[in-house]
Coordinates of N, CA and C in Angstrom, one line a residue:
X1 N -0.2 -12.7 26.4 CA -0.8 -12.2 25.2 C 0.3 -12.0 24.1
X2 N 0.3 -12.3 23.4 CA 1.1 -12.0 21.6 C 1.5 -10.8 21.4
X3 N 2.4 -10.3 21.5 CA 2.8 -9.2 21.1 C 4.4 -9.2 20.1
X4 N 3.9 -8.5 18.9 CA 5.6 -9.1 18.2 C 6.6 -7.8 18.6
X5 N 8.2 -8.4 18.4 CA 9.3 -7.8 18.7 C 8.8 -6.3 18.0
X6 N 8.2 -6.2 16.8 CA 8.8 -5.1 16.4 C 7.3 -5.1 15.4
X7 N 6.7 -3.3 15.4 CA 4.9 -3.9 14.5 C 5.5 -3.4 13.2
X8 N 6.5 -2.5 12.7 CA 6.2 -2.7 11.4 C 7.4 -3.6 10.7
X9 N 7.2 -3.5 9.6 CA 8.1 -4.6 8.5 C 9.3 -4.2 8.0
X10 N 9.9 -4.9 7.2 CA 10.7 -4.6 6.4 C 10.8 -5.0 5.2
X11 N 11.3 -4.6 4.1 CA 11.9 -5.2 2.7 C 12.5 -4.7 2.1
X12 N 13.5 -5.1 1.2 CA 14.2 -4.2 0.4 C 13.7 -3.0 -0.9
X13 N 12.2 -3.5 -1.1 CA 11.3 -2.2 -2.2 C 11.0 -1.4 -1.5
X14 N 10.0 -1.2 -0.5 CA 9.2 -0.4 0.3 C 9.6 0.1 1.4
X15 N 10.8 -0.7 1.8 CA 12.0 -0.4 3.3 C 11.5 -0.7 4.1
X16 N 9.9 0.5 4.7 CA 9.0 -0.4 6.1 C 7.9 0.0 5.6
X17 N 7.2 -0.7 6.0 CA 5.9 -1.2 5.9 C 4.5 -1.6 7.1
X18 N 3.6 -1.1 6.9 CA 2.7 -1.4 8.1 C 1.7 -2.8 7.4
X19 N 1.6 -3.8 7.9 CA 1.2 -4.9 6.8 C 0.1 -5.3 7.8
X20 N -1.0 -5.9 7.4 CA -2.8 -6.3 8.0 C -2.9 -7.4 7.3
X21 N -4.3 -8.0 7.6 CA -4.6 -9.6 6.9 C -5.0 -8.7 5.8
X22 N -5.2 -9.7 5.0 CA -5.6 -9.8 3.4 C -6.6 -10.1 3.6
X23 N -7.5 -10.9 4.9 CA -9.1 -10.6 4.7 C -9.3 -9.5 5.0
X24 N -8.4 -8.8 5.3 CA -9.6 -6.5 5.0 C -9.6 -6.1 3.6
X25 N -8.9 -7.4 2.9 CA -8.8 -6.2 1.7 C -10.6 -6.4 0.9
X26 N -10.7 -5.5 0.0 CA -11.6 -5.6 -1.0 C -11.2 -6.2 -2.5
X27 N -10.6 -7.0 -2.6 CA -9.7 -7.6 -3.9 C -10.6 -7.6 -5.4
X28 N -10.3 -7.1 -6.0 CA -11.0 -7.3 -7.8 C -10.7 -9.0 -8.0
X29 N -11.5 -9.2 -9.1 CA -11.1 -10.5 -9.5 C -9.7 -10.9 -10.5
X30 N -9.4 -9.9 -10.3 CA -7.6 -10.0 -10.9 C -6.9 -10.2 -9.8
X31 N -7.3 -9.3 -8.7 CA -6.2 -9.2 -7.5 C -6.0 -10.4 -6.7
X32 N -7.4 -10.9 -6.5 CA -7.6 -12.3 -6.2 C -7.2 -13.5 -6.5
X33 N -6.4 -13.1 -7.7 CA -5.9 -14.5 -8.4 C -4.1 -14.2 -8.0
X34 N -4.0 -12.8 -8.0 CA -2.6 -12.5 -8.1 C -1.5 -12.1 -7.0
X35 N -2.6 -12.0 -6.1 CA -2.2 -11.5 -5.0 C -0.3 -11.6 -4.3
X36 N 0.0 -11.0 -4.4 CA 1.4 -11.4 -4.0 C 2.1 -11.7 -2.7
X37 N 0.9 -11.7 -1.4 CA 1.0 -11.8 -0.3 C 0.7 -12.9 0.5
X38 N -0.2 -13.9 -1.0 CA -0.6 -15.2 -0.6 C 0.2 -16.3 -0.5
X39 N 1.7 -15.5 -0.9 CA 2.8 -16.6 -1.0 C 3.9 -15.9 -0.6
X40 N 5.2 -16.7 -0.2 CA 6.5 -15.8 0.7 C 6.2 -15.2 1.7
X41 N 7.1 -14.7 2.2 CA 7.5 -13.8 3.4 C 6.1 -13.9 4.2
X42 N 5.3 -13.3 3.6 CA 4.2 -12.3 3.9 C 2.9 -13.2 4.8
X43 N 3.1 -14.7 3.7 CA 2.1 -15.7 4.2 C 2.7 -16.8 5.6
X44 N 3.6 -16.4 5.7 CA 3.8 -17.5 6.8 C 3.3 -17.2 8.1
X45 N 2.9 -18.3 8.6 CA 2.1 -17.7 10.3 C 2.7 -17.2 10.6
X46 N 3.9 -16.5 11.7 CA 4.6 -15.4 12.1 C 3.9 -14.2 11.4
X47 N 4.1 -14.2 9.8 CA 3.3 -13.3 9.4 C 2.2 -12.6 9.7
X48 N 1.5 -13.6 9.2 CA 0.1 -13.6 9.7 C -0.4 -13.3 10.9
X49 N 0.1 -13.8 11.9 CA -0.2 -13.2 13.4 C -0.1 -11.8 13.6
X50 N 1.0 -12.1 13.0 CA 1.3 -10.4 13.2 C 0.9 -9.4 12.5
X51 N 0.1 -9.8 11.4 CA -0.8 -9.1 11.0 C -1.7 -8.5 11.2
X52 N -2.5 -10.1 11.9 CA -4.0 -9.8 12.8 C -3.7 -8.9 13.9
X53 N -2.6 -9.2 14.6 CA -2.3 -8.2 15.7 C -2.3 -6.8 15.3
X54 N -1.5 -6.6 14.1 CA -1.6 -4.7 13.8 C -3.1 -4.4 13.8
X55 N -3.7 -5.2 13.4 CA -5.5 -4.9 12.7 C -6.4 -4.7 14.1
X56 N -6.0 -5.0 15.3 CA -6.6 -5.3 16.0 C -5.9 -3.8 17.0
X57 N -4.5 -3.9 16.7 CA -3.7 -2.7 17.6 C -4.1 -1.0 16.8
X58 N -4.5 -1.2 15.2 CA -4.7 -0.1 15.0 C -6.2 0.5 15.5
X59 N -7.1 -0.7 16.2 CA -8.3 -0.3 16.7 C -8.3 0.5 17.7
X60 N -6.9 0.2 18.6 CA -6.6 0.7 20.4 C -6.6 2.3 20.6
X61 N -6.6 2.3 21.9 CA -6.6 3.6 22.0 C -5.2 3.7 22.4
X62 N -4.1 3.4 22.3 CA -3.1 3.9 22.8 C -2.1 2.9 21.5
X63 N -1.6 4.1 20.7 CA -0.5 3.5 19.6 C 1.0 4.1 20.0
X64 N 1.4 4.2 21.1 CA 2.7 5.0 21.6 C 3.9 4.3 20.8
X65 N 4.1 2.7 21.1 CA 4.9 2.0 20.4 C 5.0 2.2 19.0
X66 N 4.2 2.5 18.0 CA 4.1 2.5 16.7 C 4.8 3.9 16.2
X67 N 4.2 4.9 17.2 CA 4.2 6.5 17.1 C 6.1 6.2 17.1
X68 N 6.3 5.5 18.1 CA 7.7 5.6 18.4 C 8.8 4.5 17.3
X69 N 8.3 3.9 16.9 CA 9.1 3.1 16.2 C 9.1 4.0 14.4
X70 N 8.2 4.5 14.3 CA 8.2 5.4 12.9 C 8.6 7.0 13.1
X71 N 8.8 7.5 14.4 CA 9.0 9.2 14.5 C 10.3 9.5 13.9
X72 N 11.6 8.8 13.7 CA 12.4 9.1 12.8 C 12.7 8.6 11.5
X73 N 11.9 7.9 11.0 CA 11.9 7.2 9.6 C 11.3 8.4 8.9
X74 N 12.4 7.9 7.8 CA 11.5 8.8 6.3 C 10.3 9.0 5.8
X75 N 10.4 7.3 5.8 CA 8.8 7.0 4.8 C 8.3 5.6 5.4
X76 N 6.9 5.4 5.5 CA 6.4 3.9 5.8 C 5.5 3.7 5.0
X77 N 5.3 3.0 4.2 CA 4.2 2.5 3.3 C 3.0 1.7 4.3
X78 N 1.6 2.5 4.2 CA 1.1 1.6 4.7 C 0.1 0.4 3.7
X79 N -0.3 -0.4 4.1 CA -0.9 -1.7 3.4 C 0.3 -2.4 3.3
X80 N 1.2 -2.3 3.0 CA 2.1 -3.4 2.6 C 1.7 -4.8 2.0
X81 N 0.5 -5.4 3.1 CA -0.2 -5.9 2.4 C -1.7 -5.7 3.1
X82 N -2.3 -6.4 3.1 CA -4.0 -6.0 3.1 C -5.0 -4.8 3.2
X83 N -5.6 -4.3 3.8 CA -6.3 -2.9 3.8 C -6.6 -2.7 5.4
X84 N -6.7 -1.1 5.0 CA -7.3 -0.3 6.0 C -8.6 -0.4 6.4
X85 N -9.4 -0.4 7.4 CA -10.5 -0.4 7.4 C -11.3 1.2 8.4
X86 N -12.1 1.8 8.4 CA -12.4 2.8 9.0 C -12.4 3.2 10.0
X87 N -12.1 2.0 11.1 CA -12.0 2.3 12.5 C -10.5 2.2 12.9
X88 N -9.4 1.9 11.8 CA -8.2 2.2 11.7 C -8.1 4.1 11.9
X89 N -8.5 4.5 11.1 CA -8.6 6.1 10.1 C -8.0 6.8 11.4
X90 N -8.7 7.1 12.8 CA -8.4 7.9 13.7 C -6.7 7.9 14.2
X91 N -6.5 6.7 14.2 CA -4.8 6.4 14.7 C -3.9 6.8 13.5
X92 N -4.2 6.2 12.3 CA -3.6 7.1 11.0 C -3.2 8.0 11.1
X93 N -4.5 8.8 11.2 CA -4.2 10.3 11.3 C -3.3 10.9 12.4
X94 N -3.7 10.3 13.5 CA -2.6 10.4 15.0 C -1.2 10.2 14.5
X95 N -1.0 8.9 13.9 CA 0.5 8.5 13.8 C 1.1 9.4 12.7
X96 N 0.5 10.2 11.5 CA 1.1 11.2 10.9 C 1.1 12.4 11.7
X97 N 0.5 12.7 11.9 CA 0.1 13.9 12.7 C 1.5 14.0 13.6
X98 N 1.8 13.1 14.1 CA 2.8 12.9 15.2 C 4.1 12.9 14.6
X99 N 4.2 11.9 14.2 CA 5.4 11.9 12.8 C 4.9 12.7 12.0
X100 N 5.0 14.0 12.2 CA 5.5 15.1 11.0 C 6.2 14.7 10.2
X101 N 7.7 14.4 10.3 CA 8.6 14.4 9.2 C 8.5 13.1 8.3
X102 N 7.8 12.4 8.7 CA 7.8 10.8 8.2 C 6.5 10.8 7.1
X103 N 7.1 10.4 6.4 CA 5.8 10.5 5.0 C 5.4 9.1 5.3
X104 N 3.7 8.9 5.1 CA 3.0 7.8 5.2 C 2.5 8.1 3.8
X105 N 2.2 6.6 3.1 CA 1.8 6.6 2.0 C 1.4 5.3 1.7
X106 N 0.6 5.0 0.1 CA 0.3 3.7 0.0 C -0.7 3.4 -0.7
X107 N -1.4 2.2 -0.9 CA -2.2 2.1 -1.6 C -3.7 1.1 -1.1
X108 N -4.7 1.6 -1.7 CA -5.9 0.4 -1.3 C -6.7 0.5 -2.1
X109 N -8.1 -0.7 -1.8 CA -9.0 -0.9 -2.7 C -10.0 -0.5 -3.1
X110 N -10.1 0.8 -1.7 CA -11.5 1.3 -0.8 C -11.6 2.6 -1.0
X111 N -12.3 3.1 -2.3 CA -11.7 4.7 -2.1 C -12.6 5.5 -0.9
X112 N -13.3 4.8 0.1 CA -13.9 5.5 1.2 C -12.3 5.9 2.0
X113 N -11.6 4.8 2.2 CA -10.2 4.5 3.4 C -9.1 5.9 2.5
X114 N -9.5 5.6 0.9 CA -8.5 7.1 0.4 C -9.0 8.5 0.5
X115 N -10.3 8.5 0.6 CA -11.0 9.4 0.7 C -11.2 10.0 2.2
X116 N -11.0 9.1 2.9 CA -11.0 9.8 4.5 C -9.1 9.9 5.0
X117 N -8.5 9.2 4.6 CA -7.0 9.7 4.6 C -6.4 11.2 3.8
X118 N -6.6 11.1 2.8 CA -6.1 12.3 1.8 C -6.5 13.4 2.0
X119 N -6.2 14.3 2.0 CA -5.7 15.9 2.4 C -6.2 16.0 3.2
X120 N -5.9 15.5 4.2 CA -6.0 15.8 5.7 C -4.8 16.2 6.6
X121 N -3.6 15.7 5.9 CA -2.0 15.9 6.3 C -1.0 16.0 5.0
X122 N 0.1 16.8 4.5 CA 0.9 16.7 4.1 C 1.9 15.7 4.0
X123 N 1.7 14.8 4.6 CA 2.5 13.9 5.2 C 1.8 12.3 4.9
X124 N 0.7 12.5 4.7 CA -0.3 10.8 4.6 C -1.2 11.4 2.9
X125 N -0.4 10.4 2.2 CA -1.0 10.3 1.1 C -1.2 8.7 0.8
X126 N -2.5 8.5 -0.1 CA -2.8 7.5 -0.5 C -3.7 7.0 -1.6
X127 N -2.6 6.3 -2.6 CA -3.4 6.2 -3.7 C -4.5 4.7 -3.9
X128 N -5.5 5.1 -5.0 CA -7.0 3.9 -5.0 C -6.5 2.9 -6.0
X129 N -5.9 1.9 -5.7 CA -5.7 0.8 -6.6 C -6.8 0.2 -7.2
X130 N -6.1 0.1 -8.8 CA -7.3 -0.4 -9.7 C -6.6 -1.4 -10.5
X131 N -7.7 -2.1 -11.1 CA -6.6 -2.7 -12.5 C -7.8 -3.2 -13.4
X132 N -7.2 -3.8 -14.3 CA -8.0 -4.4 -15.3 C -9.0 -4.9 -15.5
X133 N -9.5 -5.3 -14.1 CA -10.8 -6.1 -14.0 C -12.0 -5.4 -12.7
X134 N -11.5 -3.8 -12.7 CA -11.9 -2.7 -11.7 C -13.4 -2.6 -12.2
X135 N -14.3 -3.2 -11.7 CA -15.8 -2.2 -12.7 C -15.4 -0.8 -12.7
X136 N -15.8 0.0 -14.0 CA -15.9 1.3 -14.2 C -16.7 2.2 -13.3
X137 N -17.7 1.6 -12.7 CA -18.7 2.1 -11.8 C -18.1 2.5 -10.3
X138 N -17.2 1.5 -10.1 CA -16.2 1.5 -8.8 C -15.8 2.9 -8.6
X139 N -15.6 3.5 -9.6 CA -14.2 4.1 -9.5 C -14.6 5.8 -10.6
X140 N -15.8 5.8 -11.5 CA -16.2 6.7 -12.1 C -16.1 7.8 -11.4
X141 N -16.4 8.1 -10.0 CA -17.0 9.2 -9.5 C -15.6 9.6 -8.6
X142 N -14.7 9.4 -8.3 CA -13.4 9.2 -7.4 C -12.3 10.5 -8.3
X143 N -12.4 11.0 -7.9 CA -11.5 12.5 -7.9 C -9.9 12.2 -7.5
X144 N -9.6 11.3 -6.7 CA -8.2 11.4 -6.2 C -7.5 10.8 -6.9
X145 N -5.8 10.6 -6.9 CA -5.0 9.9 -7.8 C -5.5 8.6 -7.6
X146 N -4.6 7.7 -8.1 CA -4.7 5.9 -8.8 C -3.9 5.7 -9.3
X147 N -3.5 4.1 -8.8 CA -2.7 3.5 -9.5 C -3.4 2.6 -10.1
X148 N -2.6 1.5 -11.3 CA -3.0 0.9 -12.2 C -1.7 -0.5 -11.7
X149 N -2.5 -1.4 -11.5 CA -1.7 -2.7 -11.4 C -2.9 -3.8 -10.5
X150 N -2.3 -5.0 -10.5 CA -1.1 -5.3 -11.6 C -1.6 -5.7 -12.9
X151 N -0.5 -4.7 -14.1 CA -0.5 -4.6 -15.1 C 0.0 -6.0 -15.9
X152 N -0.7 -7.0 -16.5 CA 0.1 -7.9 -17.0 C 0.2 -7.8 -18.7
X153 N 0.8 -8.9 -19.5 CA 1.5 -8.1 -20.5 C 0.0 -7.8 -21.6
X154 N -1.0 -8.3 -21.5 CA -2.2 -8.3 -22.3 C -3.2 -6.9 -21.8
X155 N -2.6 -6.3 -20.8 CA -3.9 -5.2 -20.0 C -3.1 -4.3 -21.0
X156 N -4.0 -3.2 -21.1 CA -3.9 -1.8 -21.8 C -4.1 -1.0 -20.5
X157 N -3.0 0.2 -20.5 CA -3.4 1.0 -19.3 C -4.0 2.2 -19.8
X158 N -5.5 2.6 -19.1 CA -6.4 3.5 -19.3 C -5.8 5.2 -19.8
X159 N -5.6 5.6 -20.6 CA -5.3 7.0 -20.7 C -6.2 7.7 -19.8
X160 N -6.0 7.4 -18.3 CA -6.8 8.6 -17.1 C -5.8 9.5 -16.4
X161 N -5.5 10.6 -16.6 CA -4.9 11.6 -15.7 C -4.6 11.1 -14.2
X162 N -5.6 10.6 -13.5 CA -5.7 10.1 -12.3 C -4.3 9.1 -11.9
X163 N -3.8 8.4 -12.9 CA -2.9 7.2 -12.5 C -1.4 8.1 -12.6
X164 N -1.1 7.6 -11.0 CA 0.6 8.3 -11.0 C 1.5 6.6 -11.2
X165 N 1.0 6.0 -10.9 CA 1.8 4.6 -10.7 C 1.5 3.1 -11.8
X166 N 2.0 3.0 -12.4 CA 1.6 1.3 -13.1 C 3.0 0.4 -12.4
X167 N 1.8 -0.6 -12.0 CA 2.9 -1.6 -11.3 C 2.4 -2.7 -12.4
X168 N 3.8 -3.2 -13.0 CA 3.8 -4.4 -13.8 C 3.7 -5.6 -13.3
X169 N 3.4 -6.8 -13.6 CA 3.2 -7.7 -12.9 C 4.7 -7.9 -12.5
X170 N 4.8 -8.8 -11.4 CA 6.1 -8.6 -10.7 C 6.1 -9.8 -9.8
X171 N 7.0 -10.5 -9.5 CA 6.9 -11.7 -8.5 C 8.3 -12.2 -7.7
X172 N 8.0 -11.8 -6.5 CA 9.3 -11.5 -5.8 C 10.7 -10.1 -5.7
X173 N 9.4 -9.3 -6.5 CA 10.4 -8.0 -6.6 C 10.6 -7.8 -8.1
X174 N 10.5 -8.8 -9.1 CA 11.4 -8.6 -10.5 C 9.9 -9.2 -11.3
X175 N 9.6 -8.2 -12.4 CA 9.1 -7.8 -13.5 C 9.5 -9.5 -13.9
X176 N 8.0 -10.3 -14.6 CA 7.6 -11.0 -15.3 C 8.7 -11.0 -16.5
X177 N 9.0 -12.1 -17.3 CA 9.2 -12.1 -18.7 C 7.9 -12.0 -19.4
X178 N 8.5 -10.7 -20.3 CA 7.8 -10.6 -21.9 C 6.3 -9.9 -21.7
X179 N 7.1 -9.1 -20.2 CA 5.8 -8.2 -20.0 C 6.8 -6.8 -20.4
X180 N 6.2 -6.0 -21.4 CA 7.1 -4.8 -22.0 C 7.0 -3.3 -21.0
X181 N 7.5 -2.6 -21.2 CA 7.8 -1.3 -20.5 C 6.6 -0.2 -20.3
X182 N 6.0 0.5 -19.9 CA 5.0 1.4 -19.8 C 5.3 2.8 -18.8
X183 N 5.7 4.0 -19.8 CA 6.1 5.0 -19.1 C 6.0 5.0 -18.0
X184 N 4.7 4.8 -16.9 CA 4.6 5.4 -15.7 C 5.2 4.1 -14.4
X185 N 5.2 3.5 -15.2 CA 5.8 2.0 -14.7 C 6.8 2.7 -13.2
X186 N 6.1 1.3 -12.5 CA 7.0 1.8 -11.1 C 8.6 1.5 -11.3
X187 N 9.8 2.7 -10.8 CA 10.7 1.9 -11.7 C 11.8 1.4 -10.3
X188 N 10.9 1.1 -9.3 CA 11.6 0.1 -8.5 C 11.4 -1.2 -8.9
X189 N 10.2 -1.7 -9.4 CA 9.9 -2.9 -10.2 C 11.4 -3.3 -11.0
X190 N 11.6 -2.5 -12.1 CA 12.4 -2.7 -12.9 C 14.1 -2.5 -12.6
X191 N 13.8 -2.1 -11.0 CA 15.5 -2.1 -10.7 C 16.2 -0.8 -11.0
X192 N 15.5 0.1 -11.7 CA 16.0 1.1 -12.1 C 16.3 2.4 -10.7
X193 N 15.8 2.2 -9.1 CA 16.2 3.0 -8.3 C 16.1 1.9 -6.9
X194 N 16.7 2.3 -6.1 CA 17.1 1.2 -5.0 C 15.6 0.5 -4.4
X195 N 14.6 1.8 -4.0 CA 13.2 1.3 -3.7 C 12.4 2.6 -3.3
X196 N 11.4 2.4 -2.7 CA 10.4 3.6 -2.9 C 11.0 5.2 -2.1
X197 N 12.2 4.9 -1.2 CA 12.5 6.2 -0.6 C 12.8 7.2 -1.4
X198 N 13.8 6.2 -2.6 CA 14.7 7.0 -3.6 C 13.7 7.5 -5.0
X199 N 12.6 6.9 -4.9 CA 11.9 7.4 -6.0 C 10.4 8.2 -5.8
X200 N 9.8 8.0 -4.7 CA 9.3 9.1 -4.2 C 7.8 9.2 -4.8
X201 N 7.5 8.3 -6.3 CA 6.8 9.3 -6.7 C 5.1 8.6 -6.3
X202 N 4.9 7.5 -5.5 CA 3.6 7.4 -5.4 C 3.3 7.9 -4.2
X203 N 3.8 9.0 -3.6 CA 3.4 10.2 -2.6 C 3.9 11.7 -2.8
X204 N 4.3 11.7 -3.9 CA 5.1 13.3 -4.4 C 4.0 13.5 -5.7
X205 N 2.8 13.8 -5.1 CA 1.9 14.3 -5.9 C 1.0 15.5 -5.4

């Protein structure tokens, strides 16, 4: 049976990462066109396998390996790329729970998956990704933070309290031409800090 060397990821923005298929996600029709997982690294079979496998390993009842490969790490982003789904949620909570010191954080589509993650641990935060083609209805009644992306140079970002993060459109790590600056702008996008350890802020809310 398939088992990879090692379940979570790496990159130079996010550092590690827990990454699933892109069929869990719930994609807007912007996301769907933009998606940045459908190409590079992320899409190659290897990938992919090892995708399905996390999706299927975060079902199990025994995540010892996982527990153990993140108990001294700082921070792990989860999604990296595709979504959580609710029969994930119980091991989540186990793997922060366990890893105290290790901040889990991240983003999805689902604010049921944000809504059953968030304040339940100091340690597992998770923001509800939206963007420009979000129905309003989605997302009207949703109390918890949000990010806004991907932002391309024609979207207006919503004056809502709720949004700690704008991710600019971005491809392969580096911000589009002649897409302009927007305060809350993530500013690992822009190169302005090494990657999410050093900047902290879509979990230091």
């Amino acid at each position: 049976m398939y088992t990879p060397q090692k379940i979570i990821s790496e990159n130079l923005k996010t550092g590690v990462s827990i990454n699933l298929p892109t069929q869990l996600c719930r994609p807007t029709r912007l996301c769907k066109t933009m998606c940045y997982a459908r190409s590079g690294h992320m899409a190659l079979p290897a990938s992919r396998k090892k995708q399905h496998f996390i999706a299927k390993y975060l079902r199990g009842s025994d995540i010892t390996r996982l527990i153990q490969e993140c108990y001294f790490l700082t921070c792990v982003r989860l999604n990296g790329c595709g979504d959580l789904l609710r029969s994930h949620i119980d091991n989540i909570i186990l793997l922060a729970k366990t890893c105290s010191n290790t901040t889990f954080y991240g983003m999805t589509r689902k604010p049921e998956i944000a809504d059953a993650l968030n304040n339940k641990l100091p340690n597992l935060k998770l923001l509800l990704s939206v963007d420009s083609s979000t129905p309003e209805r989605d997302i009207e009644n949703y109390t918890g933070k949000i990010c806004f992306g991907p932002r391309r140079a024609r979207d207006t970002v919503p004056d809502d309290k709720r949004i700690v993060t704008v991710f600019p459109h971005h491809v392969h790590g580096k911000a589009v031409k002649n897409i302009s600056k927007h305060p809350l702008d993530c500013p690992a996008v822009w190169h302005n800090v090494k990657g999410c350890y050093e900047c902290k802020r879509c979990w230091n809310w």
